mmCIF file of C-alpha atoms in Angstrom:
data_model
loop_
_atom_site.group_PDB
_atom_site.id
_atom_site.type_symbol
_atom_site.label_atom_id
_atom_site.label_comp_id
_atom_site.label_asym_id
_atom_site.label_seq_id
_atom_site.Cartn_x
_atom_site.Cartn_y
_atom_site.Cartn_z
ATOM 1 C CA MET A 1375 -0.069 -0.089 0.199
ATOM 2 C CA LEU A 1376 1.565 3.469 -1.179
ATOM 3 C CA ILE A 1377 0.289 5.021 1.942
ATOM 4 C CA SER A 1378 2.148 2.422 4.237
ATOM 5 C CA LYS A 1379 5.203 2.855 1.900
ATOM 6 C CA MET A 1380 5.254 6.514 2.200
ATOM 7 C CA TYR A 1381 5.341 6.190 5.954
ATOM 8 C CA THR A 1382 8.201 3.889 6.029
ATOM 9 C CA HIS A 1383 10.230 6.053 3.982
ATOM 10 C CA ARG A 1384 8.907 9.245 5.702
ATOM 11 C CA HIS A 1385 12.558 10.403 6.666
ATOM 12 C CA LEU A 1386 14.142 9.541 3.159
ATOM 13 C CA LEU A 1387 10.979 11.645 1.400
ATOM 14 C CA ILE A 1388 11.437 15.011 3.914
ATOM 15 C CA GLU A 1389 15.503 14.661 2.972
ATOM 16 C CA MET A 1390 15.439 14.202 -0.424
ATOM 17 C CA ALA A 1391 12.357 17.003 -0.559
ATOM 18 C CA ARG A 1392 14.445 19.504 1.477
ATOM 19 C CA ARG A 1393 17.625 18.673 -0.322
ATOM 20 C CA GLU A 1394 15.646 19.667 -3.819
ATOM 21 C CA ILE A 1395 14.558 23.054 -2.308
ATOM 22 C CA THR A 1396 18.472 23.907 -0.860
ATOM 23 C CA ASP A 1397 20.077 22.073 -4.073
ATOM 24 C CA ARG A 1398 18.032 24.692 -6.473
ATOM 25 C CA TYR A 1399 19.963 27.611 -4.909
ATOM 26 C CA ALA A 1400 23.396 26.186 -3.978
ATOM 27 C CA GLY A 1401 26.224 28.566 -4.477
ATOM 28 C CA GLN A 1402 23.962 31.830 -4.942
ATOM 29 C CA ILE A 1403 25.172 34.871 -2.740
ATOM 30 C CA LEU A 1404 21.611 35.313 -1.053
ATOM 31 C CA GLY A 1405 21.015 31.133 -1.096
ATOM 32 C CA VAL A 1406 17.817 29.891 0.666
ATOM 33 C CA PHE A 1407 16.506 33.228 0.992
ATOM 34 C CA TRP A 1408 15.403 33.275 -2.775
ATOM 35 C CA ALA A 1409 13.220 29.904 -1.896
ATOM 36 C CA VAL A 1410 10.880 32.399 0.204
ATOM 37 C CA GLY A 1411 11.781 35.611 -1.470
ATOM 38 C CA HIS A 1412 10.899 33.922 -5.291
ATOM 39 C CA PRO A 1413 7.308 32.762 -4.728
ATOM 40 C CA ILE A 1414 6.684 36.230 -3.014
ATOM 41 C CA PHE A 1415 8.282 38.895 -6.020
ATOM 42 C CA LEU A 1416 6.339 36.297 -8.536
ATOM 43 C CA MET A 1417 3.164 37.019 -6.536
ATOM 44 C CA LEU A 1418 3.949 40.912 -6.894
ATOM 45 C CA VAL A 1419 4.585 41.325 -10.228
ATOM 46 C CA TYR A 1420 1.074 39.547 -11.134
ATOM 47 C CA MET A 1421 -0.519 41.392 -8.503
ATOM 48 C CA ILE A 1422 1.078 44.740 -10.531
ATOM 49 C CA VAL A 1423 0.396 43.354 -14.183
ATOM 50 C CA PHE A 1424 -3.238 42.156 -13.908
ATOM 51 C CA GLY A 1425 -4.533 44.164 -10.665
ATOM 52 C CA LEU A 1426 -2.985 47.867 -11.868
ATOM 53 C CA VAL A 1427 -1.746 47.869 -15.651
ATOM 54 C CA PHE A 1428 -4.901 45.843 -16.381
ATOM 55 C CA ASN A 1429 -7.024 47.800 -13.675
ATOM 56 C CA SER A 1430 -9.484 44.360 -13.497
ATOM 57 C CA GLN A 1431 -12.388 44.456 -11.777
ATOM 58 C CA LEU A 1432 -14.985 41.651 -11.063
ATOM 59 C CA GLY A 1433 -17.739 43.684 -9.997
ATOM 60 C CA GLY A 1434 -18.871 44.435 -6.212
ATOM 61 C CA THR A 1435 -20.635 48.198 -5.421
ATOM 62 C CA ALA A 1436 -18.853 51.187 -5.995
ATOM 63 C CA GLU A 1437 -17.424 51.517 -2.859
ATOM 64 C CA GLU A 1438 -16.201 47.720 -2.302
ATOM 65 C CA PRO A 1439 -15.193 46.710 -5.526
ATOM 66 C CA TYR A 1440 -14.216 42.577 -5.231
ATOM 67 C CA ASP A 1441 -10.567 42.792 -4.853
ATOM 68 C CA TYR A 1442 -8.936 40.924 -8.080
ATOM 69 C CA SER A 1443 -5.288 40.372 -6.508
ATOM 70 C CA VAL A 1444 -7.105 37.711 -4.307
ATOM 71 C CA PHE A 1445 -8.848 35.942 -7.030
ATOM 72 C CA LEU A 1446 -6.396 36.016 -8.912
ATOM 73 C CA LEU A 1447 -3.582 34.999 -6.661
ATOM 74 C CA CYS A 1448 -6.306 31.929 -5.341
ATOM 75 C CA GLY A 1449 -5.689 30.431 -8.289
ATOM 76 C CA LEU A 1450 -2.437 31.722 -9.598
ATOM 77 C CA ILE A 1451 -0.916 29.813 -6.529
ATOM 78 C CA PRO A 1452 -2.012 26.065 -6.825
ATOM 79 C CA TRP A 1453 -1.803 26.402 -10.573
ATOM 80 C CA LEU A 1454 1.819 27.673 -10.423
ATOM 81 C CA THR A 1455 2.812 24.600 -7.923
ATOM 82 C CA PHE A 1456 0.564 22.028 -9.736
ATOM 83 C CA SER A 1457 2.180 22.958 -13.456
ATOM 84 C CA GLU A 1458 5.899 23.103 -11.735
ATOM 85 C CA ALA A 1459 5.238 19.485 -10.666
ATOM 86 C CA LEU A 1460 3.886 18.624 -14.195
ATOM 87 C CA ASN A 1461 6.966 19.690 -15.419
ATOM 88 C CA LYS A 1462 9.177 18.188 -13.163
ATOM 89 C CA ALA A 1463 7.220 14.403 -13.271
ATOM 90 C CA PRO A 1464 8.405 13.133 -16.712
ATOM 91 C CA THR A 1465 11.823 13.437 -15.602
ATOM 92 C CA ALA A 1466 11.619 12.379 -11.944
ATOM 93 C CA VAL A 1467 13.121 8.993 -12.895
ATOM 94 C CA THR A 1468 15.206 9.521 -15.723
ATOM 95 C CA SER A 1469 17.090 12.034 -14.171
ATOM 96 C CA SER A 1470 18.087 9.685 -11.121
ATOM 97 C CA ALA A 1471 19.084 6.953 -13.323
ATOM 98 C CA GLY A 1472 21.681 5.966 -10.703
ATOM 99 C CA LEU A 1473 19.161 5.699 -7.669
ATOM 100 C CA VAL A 1474 16.934 3.747 -9.853
ATOM 101 C CA LYS A 1475 19.975 1.070 -10.735
ATOM 102 C CA GLN A 1476 20.346 0.337 -6.989
ATOM 103 C CA VAL A 1477 18.100 -2.259 -6.079
ATOM 104 C CA ILE A 1478 17.403 -1.857 -2.711
ATOM 105 C CA PHE A 1479 16.288 1.971 -3.269
ATOM 106 C CA PRO A 1480 12.353 2.461 -3.125
ATOM 107 C CA LEU A 1481 11.590 4.078 -6.125
ATOM 108 C CA SER A 1482 8.176 5.101 -5.360
ATOM 109 C CA VAL A 1483 10.133 7.902 -3.304
ATOM 110 C CA LEU A 1484 11.343 9.848 -6.272
ATOM 111 C CA PRO A 1485 8.175 10.883 -7.788
ATOM 112 C CA ILE A 1486 6.839 11.865 -4.316
ATOM 113 C CA LYS A 1487 9.513 13.928 -3.429
ATOM 114 C CA SER A 1488 9.535 16.152 -6.394
ATOM 115 C CA ALA A 1489 5.674 16.825 -5.985
ATOM 116 C CA LEU A 1490 6.597 17.839 -2.172
ATOM 117 C CA ALA A 1491 9.237 19.829 -3.038
ATOM 118 C CA CYS A 1492 6.838 21.916 -4.912
ATOM 119 C CA LEU A 1493 5.128 22.363 -2.168
ATOM 120 C CA PHE A 1494 7.150 24.877 -0.341
ATOM 121 C CA SER A 1495 7.159 27.383 -2.625
ATOM 122 C CA GLN A 1496 2.742 27.272 -1.769
ATOM 123 C CA VAL A 1497 2.852 27.484 1.184
ATOM 124 C CA ILE A 1498 5.485 30.461 1.187
ATOM 125 C CA SER A 1499 2.659 32.220 -1.514
ATOM 126 C CA THR A 1500 -0.219 31.191 0.344
ATOM 127 C CA LEU A 1501 0.855 32.923 3.669
ATOM 128 C CA PHE A 1502 1.510 35.789 1.612
ATOM 129 C CA LEU A 1503 -1.944 36.126 0.187
ATOM 130 C CA MET A 1504 -3.549 35.619 3.655
ATOM 131 C CA ALA A 1505 -1.471 38.342 5.173
ATOM 132 C CA TYR A 1506 -2.467 40.641 1.974
ATOM 133 C CA VAL A 1507 -6.075 39.978 2.898
ATOM 134 C CA LEU A 1508 -5.591 40.506 6.423
ATOM 135 C CA ILE A 1509 -4.337 43.879 5.624
ATOM 136 C CA ARG A 1510 -6.923 44.747 3.016
ATOM 137 C CA PHE A 1511 -9.880 43.508 4.952
ATOM 138 C CA LYS A 1512 -8.811 43.196 8.688
ATOM 139 C CA PHE A 1513 -10.097 39.548 8.706
ATOM 140 C CA LEU A 1514 -10.248 36.090 7.540
ATOM 141 C CA MET A 1515 -13.293 34.531 6.213
ATOM 142 C CA TRP A 1516 -14.459 31.022 7.772
ATOM 143 C CA THR A 1517 -13.486 29.198 4.782
ATOM 144 C CA TYR A 1518 -9.730 29.711 5.006
ATOM 145 C CA CYS A 1519 -10.187 26.727 7.415
ATOM 146 C CA LEU A 1520 -10.738 24.783 4.798
ATOM 147 C CA ILE A 1521 -7.299 25.316 3.319
ATOM 148 C CA PRO A 1522 -5.757 21.772 4.642
ATOM 149 C CA VAL A 1523 -8.552 20.356 2.687
ATOM 150 C CA VAL A 1524 -8.277 22.102 -0.632
ATOM 151 C CA LEU A 1525 -4.159 21.062 0.164
ATOM 152 C CA LEU A 1526 -4.580 17.473 0.592
ATOM 153 C CA PHE A 1527 -6.702 17.272 -2.505
ATOM 154 C CA GLN A 1528 -3.981 18.855 -4.078
ATOM 155 C CA THR A 1529 -1.049 17.099 -2.865
ATOM 156 C CA MET A 1530 -2.706 13.414 -3.571
ATOM 157 C CA ALA A 1531 -3.607 15.153 -7.020
ATOM 158 C CA MET A 1532 -0.229 15.884 -7.701
ATOM 159 C CA ILE A 1533 1.502 12.815 -6.399
ATOM 160 C CA GLY A 1534 -0.623 10.343 -8.651
ATOM 161 C CA THR A 1535 -0.247 12.697 -11.636
ATOM 162 C CA SER A 1536 3.226 12.620 -11.323
ATOM 163 C CA PHE A 1537 3.596 8.749 -10.771
ATOM 164 C CA LEU A 1538 1.684 8.442 -14.108
ATOM 165 C CA LEU A 1539 4.050 10.746 -16.006
ATOM 166 C CA ALA A 1540 7.262 9.279 -14.596
ATOM 167 C CA ALA A 1541 6.138 6.210 -15.636
ATOM 168 C CA LEU A 1542 5.896 7.121 -18.841
ATOM 169 C CA GLY A 1543 8.504 9.669 -19.363
ATOM 170 C CA VAL A 1544 10.882 6.776 -18.886
ATOM 171 C CA PHE A 1545 9.647 5.325 -22.003
ATOM 172 C CA PHE A 1546 8.593 8.525 -24.301
ATOM 173 C CA ARG A 1547 11.302 11.035 -23.639
ATOM 174 C CA ASP A 1548 9.137 13.829 -25.735
ATOM 175 C CA LEU A 1549 6.553 13.677 -23.057
ATOM 176 C CA LYS A 1550 8.500 16.915 -21.055
ATOM 177 C CA ASP A 1551 7.905 18.933 -24.103
ATOM 178 C CA ILE A 1552 4.413 17.936 -24.449
ATOM 179 C CA VAL A 1553 3.671 18.626 -20.799
ATOM 180 C CA GLN A 1554 5.455 22.035 -20.827
ATOM 181 C CA VAL A 1555 3.503 22.888 -24.137
ATOM 182 C CA PHE A 1556 0.157 21.847 -22.148
ATOM 183 C CA CYS A 1557 1.202 23.923 -19.193
ATOM 184 C CA THR A 1558 1.391 27.376 -21.473
ATOM 185 C CA ALA A 1559 -1.954 26.701 -23.154
ATOM 186 C CA ASN A 1560 -3.658 25.549 -19.436
ATOM 187 C CA PHE A 1561 -2.809 28.838 -18.237
ATOM 188 C CA PHE A 1562 -5.313 30.441 -20.525
ATOM 189 C CA ALA A 1563 -7.776 27.724 -20.259
ATOM 190 C CA MET A 1564 -8.898 28.198 -16.773
ATOM 191 C CA PRO A 1565 -11.148 30.602 -14.688
ATOM 192 C CA MET A 1566 -8.172 32.082 -13.292
ATOM 193 C CA ILE A 1567 -7.312 35.632 -14.765
ATOM 194 C CA TYR A 1568 -10.981 36.241 -15.965
ATOM 195 C CA VAL A 1569 -14.852 35.248 -15.053
ATOM 196 C CA PRO A 1570 -16.496 32.219 -16.719
ATOM 197 C CA THR A 1571 -19.018 34.893 -17.256
ATOM 198 C CA ALA A 1572 -16.825 37.218 -19.520
ATOM 199 C CA LEU A 1573 -16.301 34.162 -22.216
ATOM 200 C CA PRO A 1574 -19.150 33.371 -24.664
ATOM 201 C CA GLY A 1575 -21.729 30.588 -23.742
ATOM 202 C CA PHE A 1576 -20.100 27.401 -25.743
ATOM 203 C CA ALA A 1577 -16.465 28.602 -24.134
ATOM 204 C CA GLU A 1578 -17.714 28.841 -20.523
ATOM 205 C CA LYS A 1579 -18.922 25.301 -20.829
ATOM 206 C CA LEU A 1580 -15.862 24.248 -22.327
ATOM 207 C CA LEU A 1581 -14.231 24.929 -18.875
ATOM 208 C CA LEU A 1582 -16.477 22.320 -17.085
ATOM 209 C CA PHE A 1583 -14.421 19.881 -19.158
ATOM 210 C CA ASN A 1584 -10.782 21.005 -17.971
ATOM 211 C CA PRO A 1585 -10.116 19.078 -14.600
ATOM 212 C CA PHE A 1586 -8.068 22.022 -13.589
ATOM 213 C CA SER A 1587 -10.941 24.541 -13.555
ATOM 214 C CA HIS A 1588 -12.385 22.444 -10.516
ATOM 215 C CA VAL A 1589 -9.120 22.853 -8.868
ATOM 216 C CA ILE A 1590 -9.652 27.115 -9.408
ATOM 217 C CA TRP A 1591 -12.728 26.597 -8.096
ATOM 218 C CA CYS A 1592 -12.855 24.910 -4.996
ATOM 219 C CA ASN A 1593 -9.380 27.522 -4.147
ATOM 220 C CA GLN A 1594 -11.649 30.605 -4.961
ATOM 221 C CA ASP A 1595 -14.391 29.305 -2.863
ATOM 222 C CA VAL A 1596 -12.160 29.398 -0.146
ATOM 223 C CA PHE A 1597 -10.107 32.438 -0.387
ATOM 224 C CA PHE A 1598 -12.250 34.483 -2.318
ATOM 225 C CA PHE A 1599 -16.344 33.718 -2.006
ATOM 226 C CA GLY A 1600 -16.279 32.807 1.540
ATOM 227 C CA ALA A 1601 -18.731 30.004 0.830
ATOM 228 C CA PHE A 1602 -19.328 26.860 -1.671
ATOM 229 C CA MET A 1603 -19.621 28.700 -4.798
ATOM 230 C CA HIS A 1604 -18.719 25.890 -6.902
ATOM 231 C CA PRO A 1605 -20.017 22.506 -4.949
ATOM 232 C CA TRP A 1606 -20.023 20.236 -7.696
ATOM 233 C CA SER A 1607 -16.649 21.207 -7.789
ATOM 234 C CA TRP A 1608 -15.868 20.080 -4.294
ATOM 235 C CA VAL A 1609 -17.026 16.429 -5.476
ATOM 236 C CA ILE A 1610 -15.100 16.269 -8.675
ATOM 237 C CA TYR A 1611 -11.992 17.474 -6.978
ATOM 238 C CA GLY A 1612 -12.116 15.846 -3.887
ATOM 239 C CA CYS A 1613 -13.057 12.133 -6.114
ATOM 240 C CA GLY A 1614 -10.581 13.070 -8.993
ATOM 241 C CA SER A 1615 -7.597 13.353 -6.753
ATOM 242 C CA VAL A 1616 -8.325 10.007 -4.714
ATOM 243 C CA PHE A 1617 -8.976 8.687 -8.319
ATOM 244 C CA ILE A 1618 -5.643 9.876 -9.812
ATOM 245 C CA PHE A 1619 -3.599 9.213 -7.044
ATOM 246 C CA LEU A 1620 -4.491 5.454 -7.074
ATOM 247 C CA ILE A 1621 -4.378 5.100 -10.912
ATOM 248 C CA GLY A 1622 -1.030 6.662 -11.035
ATOM 249 C CA TYR A 1623 0.554 4.568 -7.950
ATOM 250 C CA SER A 1624 -0.882 1.823 -9.761
ATOM 251 C CA VAL A 1625 0.603 2.084 -13.355
ATOM 252 C CA TYR A 1626 3.805 3.127 -11.766
ATOM 253 C CA ALA A 1627 3.912 0.040 -9.510
ATOM 254 C CA ARG A 1628 3.415 -1.882 -12.444
ATOM 255 C CA MET A 1629 6.030 -0.542 -14.590
ATOM 256 C CA GLU A 1630 8.778 0.178 -12.495
ATOM 257 C CA HIS A 1631 11.022 -3.098 -12.416
ATOM 258 C CA LEU A 1632 11.347 -2.000 -16.610
ATOM 259 C CA PHE A 1633 13.091 1.054 -15.499
ATOM 260 C CA ALA A 1634 16.531 -0.111 -14.605
ATOM 261 C CA ASN A 1635 16.333 -1.658 -17.931
ATOM 262 C CA VAL A 1636 15.432 1.046 -20.314
ATOM 263 C CA LEU A 1637 18.069 3.256 -18.475
#
């Protein structure tokens, strides 16, 4: 069972995820500062470009218009994390060929540690968003208590997807480029930088078939609306996360005995 394996190798997972974060900034003058500073700087850039330059508004009253920065960031933060995990997943196994060829090394650790390492930036960005909301509105809505729930759904979905892409990436090396193109295009195919009602009727309906739209809607319910405005998205997101978690690991477990031969 995957959960028992994760618990058994929890210390190895934590150490490898921590090393992946620190190695990213090794040798730089400011070092690990960039692990915190980079996501905060990125959030500020998006807030300035979309919130001020484009002067985007969502409605509300003349005295209290809806805050577009919160609307944007609550969808952007999980998507940036998910897209980073997607881009890393196809090479999670091939980039660690030396470890794969060691008989005693638990191969299931490789996709998981990459997905967990991506969550560090999301935690920093989420804290930044919460601080902004507190400064802007002086309080946090009760739905912020659901942050662990959406984070759990996302973690399961990221790990399951990473397992699937990592397994396929061993045999299909072009997969990483396909994923990169998909992530770029999908940025504009989600209800993240615009509200669905701003689209033509047929385009608004197409958003329902994009699984990542439900990720965005659930996060908007938590951080922006403060209510369950998209109840079916919670069902789809929760069940879909469990499904991809189980299917992704099942495919990976069936194929992992072939990895050493291919590499």
